[in-house]
Amino acid sequence: MQKYDKSRILITLHKMYFKLHKTPEKCFISVCDKELVGGQFEEGNLFLDIKKNFYKGSLEEIEITEEISSILFIGKNSTTYGLKKNLIDKSSIKKVKNIPFVEVIFL
């Protein structure tokens, strides 16, 4: 039987913030690398403004239910998480200042 270092697993899970956003029209999730929250990044005509009040949420995963209309991933850890969960396609990922981001819209 293989043994796992539990502290390492927790560190991996705590590299991203998950936040559920609800409006009368829609419900969506933002997933963002912790170290990017509060930053602004610009390259060409692309601009990422990663506001704390929008992106800083829980360090725990959020269940994707039928009411979720989209998920926004920002950062290397977050996009890697989306890839591993088969939620995003690698070809859809864009970058600003070498920071990957992608939005998944569920139809």
C-alpha positions in Angstrom: 0.0 0.0 0.0 1.3 3.4 -1.0 1.6 6.1 1.8 0.8 9.7 1.1 2.1 12.8 2.9 -1.2 14.4 4.0 0.4 17.8 4.6 1.5 17.9 1.0 -2.0 17.2 -0.2 -3.4 20.0 1.9 -0.8 22.4 0.6 -1.8 21.6 -3.0 -5.5 22.1 -2.2 -4.8 25.5 -0.5 -3.1 27.1 -3.5 -6.4 28.4 -4.9 -9.4 30.3 -3.8 -12.9 29.0 -4.9 -15.7 31.5 -4.8 -19.4 31.1 -5.6 -21.1 34.1 -7.2 -24.9 34.3 -7.4 -27.0 36.9 -9.1 -30.7 36.7 -10.0 -29.7 35.8 -13.6 -26.9 33.3 -13.1 -24.6 31.4 -10.8 -20.9 31.0 -11.4 -17.6 30.0 -9.8 -14.3 31.8 -9.8 -11.1 29.8 -9.1 -7.9 31.8 -8.7 -4.4 31.2 -7.5 -3.9 32.7 -4.0 -0.8 34.7 -4.9 -2.5 36.5 -7.8 -5.4 37.9 -5.8 -5.2 41.7 -5.6 -3.0 42.0 -8.7 -3.5 43.7 -12.0 -1.8 42.4 -15.2 -1.8 44.0 -18.6 -0.5 42.8 -22.0 -1.5 44.3 -25.3 -5.3 44.7 -25.3 -5.8 42.1 -22.5 -6.2 43.2 -18.8 -6.7 41.1 -15.7 -7.9 42.9 -12.6 -8.0 40.3 -9.9 -9.9 42.1 -7.1 -9.9 40.6 -3.6 -13.6 41.1 -3.1 -14.4 39.1 -6.2 -11.8 36.3 -6.1 -10.9 35.7 -2.5 -13.2 32.9 -1.3 -12.9 29.6 0.3 -9.9 27.3 0.1 -12.3 24.3 -0.3 -13.6 23.0 -3.6 -17.2 24.0 -4.6 -19.5 21.4 -6.0 -20.6 22.0 -9.6 -24.3 21.8 -9.7 -26.8 22.3 -12.6 -27.3 25.9 -11.6 -23.7 26.8 -12.3 -23.5 28.6 -15.7 -19.7 29.2 -15.9 -16.4 28.8 -14.2 -13.5 31.3 -14.5 -10.0 30.0 -13.8 -7.0 32.3 -13.3 -3.5 31.2 -12.6 -1.3 28.2 -13.2 -2.6 26.1 -10.3 -6.2 26.9 -11.1 -6.0 26.1 -14.8 -4.1 22.9 -14.1 -6.9 22.0 -11.6 -9.5 22.6 -14.4 -7.5 20.5 -16.8 -7.2 17.6 -14.3 -10.9 17.8 -13.7 -11.6 17.7 -17.5 -13.5 21.0 -17.2 -11.3 22.9 -19.7 -9.5 22.2 -22.9 -5.8 23.2 -23.1 -6.3 25.0 -26.4 -8.8 27.4 -24.7 -6.3 28.8 -22.2 -5.1 32.4 -22.9 -2.3 34.2 -21.1 -1.6 37.7 -19.8 2.0 38.3 -18.6 2.4 34.5 -18.6 -0.6 34.1 -16.3 -3.0 31.5 -17.8 -6.8 32.1 -17.6 -9.9 30.6 -19.2 -13.7 30.8 -18.8 -15.8 27.7 -19.2 -19.5 28.4 -20.1 -22.0 25.5 -19.6 -24.8 25.4 -22.1 
